């Protein structure tokens, strides 16, 4: 196998004495088979030998916080709510697993996703739910996102599917490992400049130097797919680690007038890399080489290795060209690059019933065991007895491949339903799951302002047992519920007036009418 | 009956209220207010004499009973005249854009001559497909490959739909362009069917879709996924694709599953371009079972076509009277015996133009037939129209069409919600004017009201009969009643024995069902069936006069014809009024075909009149079977697309007319 990743170093600081805080930045550029380019920015700050706050100490004064590189705004949130690990991603777009493969950072579901592991507090005001709410509000304030609407209607606890990626410190009380997961998604949340600006402020070198200089909003938000991520985890041997990520899928074929896939840092991001970030202990650009056989050139020469302390003084503009290509020709048959291909649709056009259909294909030559997690707001109610699992195109019954099913039914107007099951996928086999659903009839106050758009349903998640970090999100869905015509106040007024007249009038009449006998003289001619 | 009657009437609500309040405390200001309101209302009332009011009420009811026939005829005539008045421009209003988000024709379009060139190249390829006589599967693979070459995931779908006349086979090609940065929950469809609605090949429509796919991929401003569909045949291919997209599985139809999917489809544009160039773009809008798209879609398209594309818009392919072939077309729309100076008159011309548009709409909508492939979308709550490039020698081609479609899509792209304002009930009379629901609905409702009055009148007639009073009141009663002129006639109540009438109703509906089964099976040519069954029906109806002799007229039981007519008319009225808000044209058709014959059904003493009437009803009930082409088409629509028209005619129209026939056939 040939070496498929090349390194471009911006700076490298070989630290003899381990500093308390360490900042590393990294940009991975990966040309994709359909002519696009995936860029994965990762800014990681390590707070060495720090330990997350124990929830039992929440009532008391906390130790003072002094950081040089770690963002204080985020550090305060972590200490205030005693969060050892949380992950926030806000993405726009539909990640095409088949063509783009697995992303560098697995959280690519459409919209906002937040999950946190929290230790159980002792007092009521420090309960998990209170801190979960507080965490959302703090983060939505910090990132200008409407995370505060992740209320009980959206929150679940699928602990098997979202295992902690770091360690969890032992708790002092009441139980030593009473950790709970809280997970919520907002599929309709979009990411835009107002999220990126506060995001960049958390970096030691925001947008002036280092890799973050490439995060130019016009280019980032013109991409085919883009997402921000904030990941905090604790490792017992290292400390608290904060990783800020930006993932972008750029289409250089679309932006070039000659329809070529050649790219330079300048054509992608509008500027070349100006200078290194001085506080970064490493600042690296990695280029994954394309897997197809086409001839390409890459300049400047990449570094093989660097020893000692080194810093780049001139601009870096990486250029990759396919000189033999007149224009990019899209490959006609692209074998799926991901482990699983998933298609999830909600069928049925009626406003009362529908059918959820999930088609999963195992692209690997080995059997795959995977968690299947479906989180449904209460608006869509599963009829579990109609769940059928069939294999292949001929529809052979394969119910035995779905095991370990746990189902938490929804409570109307209160909590979502959660379906967690284990799927065993034979090699190169396609599984069809179908499930009839009922669509709820909402109270009129429960409709959103854009009622006629429909309700967004969060993506389902597949987490393979052998590679939990390669979890797969299906696209979000939109469900049409029975909706009154809110747009016409005229209709509403007429409707309500008629109801009031009918109900009030007849009731009032019946209550107070007096019945008397009257003599009528009928004059007959 | 005695001259005095006792009636229990409900008396003033305020009396009780006052009692309640005054009992508690009269010092509260509220009571004073209630008193004042009560006094004010009492002043407004004509008089406090309740007996007089009851007498007045009775008088009005008696007058309605007396002039019932005039009332019925008046309502019926007004309704029919109103229908005829629909094309008058006074009833109509100008079109406007209701949804502010649409902003039609407010964008710069990017479709240029390079894209036209690409469309021309696609046209060459597509024409060669036709020349090489490829199978539909091979064609679909070609289309899917062309989509894939543009970098858009594509696939094909096989289907086979069994009908009474054999199996419809075909293959669709489709591609789904995932819009950048969207979660793929909403989608817009651009489609072209292989066959045009003119019956020819839609080669240029298909080329336009292929070229648009390549073009749209290069822009990042799309907020909805764009689905490109090239459906096989005219309607069945699109039907198969849509049902595979929306419904889980249909056991009757072998429709292949779709291997790529997107979100909820909001809007669809179907492109039909059969000629080599076009002069106008025509809008076809009618969907299955009379469904219509939101009018904003049509209005936006009109604005865009005129301002961005520079192409005038037509309804269907009807030229306006101001344009060259239009005048001639409208002239020939009128009967030839009309003198030329009437036919050439401007107002008459205008009336004729609008009447022609309305009539075409009525025919599509009443039959529940889709006027193009777009009509299949509406049942899934998708607003869709067909853009028909009216074949001509010029001046427009791919350039104008591409710009118009691009701009229309950009307009639909602006939507954050579905088009939802109550803009689904309209009759478009010219591209820029339409009839609001309030101005066309009353016509049919008036006819229905006439039927309902008739039915209720018959019901009263069945329950009460006026007989000569042979009973002489006793001396004592006379004194008690103390009325100067004792009546010579009196009203007596009759029993309404519904069982016989009910049996006739059930039998007639069963007859309708059996006719439906027979014509669905297509064992017989329906024209021959018409020649057999109409005389049979006639003879049967006449024979009822002699076989179904009611028991000797008893004063205690209502006669069968009266009861039957009451049920028949009330049912027909209900049916027409309910249908009028679902499918106005169908309701109008029923109002004419049921309203008039049912109003005049009555048993007759003279045999010739009875025989003639029975013949008329027999022809009305089964004469339509002679139109075998129409019948076959309606059955195809029902079996493949689920259009209600054929079952409605067999199961509702025929039985109603048969019941009216029985009423006329029976002896009085």
PDB file of C-alpha atoms in Angstrom, chain A residues 83-219:
ATOM      1  CA  UNK A  83     -19.503  18.445  32.647  1.00  0.00           C
ATOM      2  CA  UNK A  84     -16.737  15.914  32.054  1.00  0.00           C
ATOM      3  CA  UNK A  85     -17.639  15.284  28.426  1.00  0.00           C
ATOM      4  CA  UNK A  86     -19.874  16.891  25.847  1.00  0.00           C
ATOM      5  CA  UNK A  87     -20.132  17.044  22.087  1.00  0.00           C
ATOM      6  CA  UNK A  88     -21.885  19.735  20.109  1.00  0.00           C
ATOM      7  CA  UNK A  89     -22.153  19.713  16.349  1.00  0.00           C
ATOM      8  CA  UNK A  90     -24.081  22.087  14.115  1.00  0.00           C
ATOM      9  CA  UNK A  91     -24.122  21.035  10.491  1.00  0.00           C
ATOM     10  CA  UNK A  92     -25.721  22.119   7.261  1.00  0.00           C
ATOM     11  CA  UNK A  93     -26.250  19.632   4.519  1.00  0.00           C
ATOM     12  CA  UNK A  94     -26.578  15.945   3.945  1.00  0.00           C
ATOM     13  CA  UNK A  95     -23.366  13.972   4.295  1.00  0.00           C
ATOM     14  CA  UNK A  96     -23.130  11.619   1.328  1.00  0.00           C
ATOM     15  CA  UNK A  97     -21.521   8.571   2.935  1.00  0.00           C
ATOM     16  CA  UNK A  98     -21.515   6.563  -0.282  1.00  0.00           C
ATOM     17  CA  UNK A  99     -19.459   9.091  -2.207  1.00  0.00           C
ATOM     18  CA  UNK A 100     -17.565  10.884   0.519  1.00  0.00           C
ATOM     19  CA  UNK A 101     -16.801   7.985   2.839  1.00  0.00           C
ATOM     20  CA  UNK A 102     -16.681   8.408   6.582  1.00  0.00           C
ATOM     21  CA  UNK A 103     -16.044  11.942   7.820  1.00  0.00           C
ATOM     22  CA  UNK A 104     -13.044  12.868   9.955  1.00  0.00           C
ATOM     23  CA  UNK A 105     -15.368  13.731  12.792  1.00  0.00           C
ATOM     24  CA  UNK A 106     -18.348  11.383  12.997  1.00  0.00           C
ATOM     25  CA  UNK A 107     -21.003  13.869  14.122  1.00  0.00           C
ATOM     26  CA  UNK A 108     -22.387  14.892  10.718  1.00  0.00           C
ATOM     27  CA  UNK A 109     -26.142  14.618  11.240  1.00  0.00           C
ATOM     28  CA  UNK A 110     -28.128  17.493   9.750  1.00  0.00           C
ATOM     29  CA  UNK A 111     -28.837  20.280  12.180  1.00  0.00           C
ATOM     30  CA  UNK A 112     -27.632  20.583  15.753  1.00  0.00           C
ATOM     31  CA  UNK A 113     -26.746  17.662  17.959  1.00  0.00           C
ATOM     32  CA  UNK A 114     -25.676  17.915  21.578  1.00  0.00           C
ATOM     33  CA  UNK A 115     -24.814  15.079  23.889  1.00  0.00           C
ATOM     34  CA  UNK A 116     -23.217  15.147  27.279  1.00  0.00           C
ATOM     35  CA  UNK A 117     -22.245  12.681  29.960  1.00  0.00           C
ATOM     36  CA  UNK A 118     -22.914  14.039  33.393  1.00  0.00           C
ATOM     37  CA  UNK A 119     -22.422  12.763  36.910  1.00  0.00           C
ATOM     38  CA  UNK A 120     -25.403  12.738  39.204  1.00  0.00           C
ATOM     39  CA  UNK A 121     -25.562  15.730  41.498  1.00  0.00           C
ATOM     40  CA  UNK A 122     -26.918  15.540  45.007  1.00  0.00           C
ATOM     41  CA  UNK A 123     -29.119  18.597  45.296  1.00  0.00           C
ATOM     42  CA  UNK A 124     -32.214  19.287  43.234  1.00  0.00           C
ATOM     43  CA  UNK A 125     -30.836  22.408  41.616  1.00  0.00           C
ATOM     44  CA  UNK A 126     -27.804  20.408  40.568  1.00  0.00           C
ATOM     45  CA  UNK A 127     -29.804  17.514  39.155  1.00  0.00           C
ATOM     46  CA  UNK A 128     -28.827  16.176  35.748  1.00  0.00           C
ATOM     47  CA  UNK A 129     -31.850  17.643  34.034  1.00  0.00           C
ATOM     48  CA  UNK A 130     -31.329  21.079  35.545  1.00  0.00           C
ATOM     49  CA  UNK A 131     -27.672  21.076  34.477  1.00  0.00           C
ATOM     50  CA  UNK A 132     -28.547  19.723  31.036  1.00  0.00           C
ATOM     51  CA  UNK A 133     -30.933  22.616  30.553  1.00  0.00           C
ATOM     52  CA  UNK A 134     -28.328  25.047  31.881  1.00  0.00           C
ATOM     53  CA  UNK A 135     -25.655  23.596  29.592  1.00  0.00           C
ATOM     54  CA  UNK A 136     -27.889  24.116  26.550  1.00  0.00           C
ATOM     55  CA  UNK A 137     -28.645  27.664  27.511  1.00  0.00           C
ATOM     56  CA  UNK A 138     -24.991  28.483  28.149  1.00  0.00           C
ATOM     57  CA  UNK A 139     -23.914  26.934  24.855  1.00  0.00           C
ATOM     58  CA  UNK A 140     -26.653  28.614  22.885  1.00  0.00           C
ATOM     59  CA  UNK A 141     -25.553  31.913  24.379  1.00  0.00           C
ATOM     60  CA  UNK A 142     -21.953  31.164  23.522  1.00  0.00           C
ATOM     61  CA  UNK A 143     -22.543  30.004  19.943  1.00  0.00           C
ATOM     62  CA  UNK A 144     -25.631  32.063  19.038  1.00  0.00           C
ATOM     63  CA  UNK A 145     -27.596  28.918  18.245  1.00  0.00           C
ATOM     64  CA  UNK A 146     -31.106  28.045  19.377  1.00  0.00           C
ATOM     65  CA  UNK A 147     -29.949  25.073  21.404  1.00  0.00           C
ATOM     66  CA  UNK A 148     -32.213  26.192  24.226  1.00  0.00           C
ATOM     67  CA  UNK A 149     -35.151  24.592  22.443  1.00  0.00           C
ATOM     68  CA  UNK A 150     -33.733  21.122  23.107  1.00  0.00           C
ATOM     69  CA  UNK A 151     -36.331  20.556  25.765  1.00  0.00           C
ATOM     70  CA  UNK A 152     -37.790  17.331  27.058  1.00  0.00           C
ATOM     71  CA  UNK A 153     -39.540  16.899  23.704  1.00  0.00           C
ATOM     72  CA  UNK A 154     -36.148  16.282  22.112  1.00  0.00           C
ATOM     73  CA  UNK A 155     -34.034  14.776  24.878  1.00  0.00           C
ATOM     74  CA  UNK A 156     -33.283  11.071  25.149  1.00  0.00           C
ATOM     75  CA  UNK A 157     -30.618   8.947  26.751  1.00  0.00           C
ATOM     76  CA  UNK A 158     -29.377   6.326  24.276  1.00  0.00           C
ATOM     77  CA  UNK A 159     -26.367   5.373  26.402  1.00  0.00           C
ATOM     78  CA  UNK A 160     -25.394   2.302  24.360  1.00  0.00           C
ATOM     79  CA  UNK A 161     -25.099   4.190  21.109  1.00  0.00           C
ATOM     80  CA  UNK A 162     -23.199   7.228  22.396  1.00  0.00           C
ATOM     81  CA  UNK A 163     -20.481   5.850  24.624  1.00  0.00           C
ATOM     82  CA  UNK A 164     -18.083   8.350  26.223  1.00  0.00           C
ATOM     83  CA  UNK A 165     -15.018   8.910  24.056  1.00  0.00           C
ATOM     84  CA  UNK A 166     -12.807   9.754  27.041  1.00  0.00           C
ATOM     85  CA  UNK A 167     -12.739   8.693  30.658  1.00  0.00           C
ATOM     86  CA  UNK A 168     -15.207   9.669  33.337  1.00  0.00           C
ATOM     87  CA  UNK A 169     -13.781  10.606  36.743  1.00  0.00           C
ATOM     88  CA  UNK A 170     -14.985   8.631  39.724  1.00  0.00           C
ATOM     89  CA  UNK A 171     -17.617  10.482  41.641  1.00  0.00           C
ATOM     90  CA  UNK A 172     -17.399  11.180  45.342  1.00  0.00           C
ATOM     91  CA  UNK A 173     -21.098  10.670  45.976  1.00  0.00           C
ATOM     92  CA  UNK A 174     -23.711   9.221  45.839  1.00  0.00           C
ATOM     93  CA  UNK A 175     -22.665   6.346  43.585  1.00  0.00           C
ATOM     94  CA  UNK A 176     -19.185   6.265  42.172  1.00  0.00           C
ATOM     95  CA  UNK A 177     -20.161   5.855  38.541  1.00  0.00           C
ATOM     96  CA  UNK A 178     -23.648   7.336  38.394  1.00  0.00           C
ATOM     97  CA  UNK A 179     -23.120   8.905  34.992  1.00  0.00           C
ATOM     98  CA  UNK A 180     -25.986   9.594  32.668  1.00  0.00           C
ATOM     99  CA  UNK A 181     -26.125  10.526  29.012  1.00  0.00           C
ATOM    100  CA  UNK A 182     -28.315  13.303  27.674  1.00  0.00           C
ATOM    101  CA  UNK A 183     -28.728  13.527  23.937  1.00  0.00           C
ATOM    102  CA  UNK A 184     -30.815  15.845  21.788  1.00  0.00           C
ATOM    103  CA  UNK A 185     -30.979  16.874  18.155  1.00  0.00           C
ATOM    104  CA  UNK A 186     -32.542  19.824  16.367  1.00  0.00           C
ATOM    105  CA  UNK A 187     -32.628  18.759  12.723  1.00  0.00           C
ATOM    106  CA  UNK A 188     -33.779  22.124  11.409  1.00  0.00           C
ATOM    107  CA  UNK A 189     -31.008  24.176  13.029  1.00  0.00           C
ATOM    108  CA  UNK A 190     -28.793  25.807  10.417  1.00  0.00           C
ATOM    109  CA  UNK A 191     -25.237  26.980  10.820  1.00  0.00           C
ATOM    110  CA  UNK A 192     -24.170  30.387   9.619  1.00  0.00           C
ATOM    111  CA  UNK A 193     -21.800  33.289  10.234  1.00  0.00           C
ATOM    112  CA  UNK A 194     -23.311  34.137  13.578  1.00  0.00           C
ATOM    113  CA  UNK A 195     -22.201  30.709  14.810  1.00  0.00           C
ATOM    114  CA  UNK A 196     -18.761  30.831  13.215  1.00  0.00           C
ATOM    115  CA  UNK A 197     -17.770  34.213  14.645  1.00  0.00           C
ATOM    116  CA  UNK A 198     -18.105  33.223  18.330  1.00  0.00           C
ATOM    117  CA  UNK A 199     -16.592  29.876  17.429  1.00  0.00           C
ATOM    118  CA  UNK A 200     -13.443  31.546  16.088  1.00  0.00           C
ATOM    119  CA  UNK A 201     -13.212  33.689  19.216  1.00  0.00           C
ATOM    120  CA  UNK A 202     -12.515  30.559  21.235  1.00  0.00           C
ATOM    121  CA  UNK A 203      -9.294  29.955  19.303  1.00  0.00           C
ATOM    122  CA  UNK A 204      -5.936  31.364  20.434  1.00  0.00           C
ATOM    123  CA  UNK A 205      -5.205  32.495  16.850  1.00  0.00           C
ATOM    124  CA  UNK A 206      -8.544  33.481  15.370  1.00  0.00           C
ATOM    125  CA  UNK A 207      -8.575  34.180  11.633  1.00  0.00           C
ATOM    126  CA  UNK A 208      -5.283  36.102  11.541  1.00  0.00           C
ATOM    127  CA  UNK A 209      -2.669  33.418  11.741  1.00  0.00           C
ATOM    128  CA  UNK A 210      -2.400  29.690  11.538  1.00  0.00           C
ATOM    129  CA  UNK A 211      -4.871  27.368   9.946  1.00  0.00           C
ATOM    130  CA  UNK A 212      -7.900  29.242  11.282  1.00  0.00           C
ATOM    131  CA  UNK A 213      -7.037  32.033   8.849  1.00  0.00           C
ATOM    132  CA  UNK A 214      -8.580  29.872   6.129  1.00  0.00           C
ATOM    133  CA  UNK A 215     -12.000  29.986   7.756  1.00  0.00           C
ATOM    134  CA  UNK A 216     -13.326  32.715   5.538  1.00  0.00           C
ATOM    135  CA  UNK A 217     -17.123  32.814   5.982  1.00  0.00           C
ATOM    136  CA  UNK A 218     -17.966  33.480   2.327  1.00  0.00           C
ATOM    137  CA  UNK A 219     -16.147  30.376   1.192  1.00  0.00           C
TER     138      UNK A 219
END
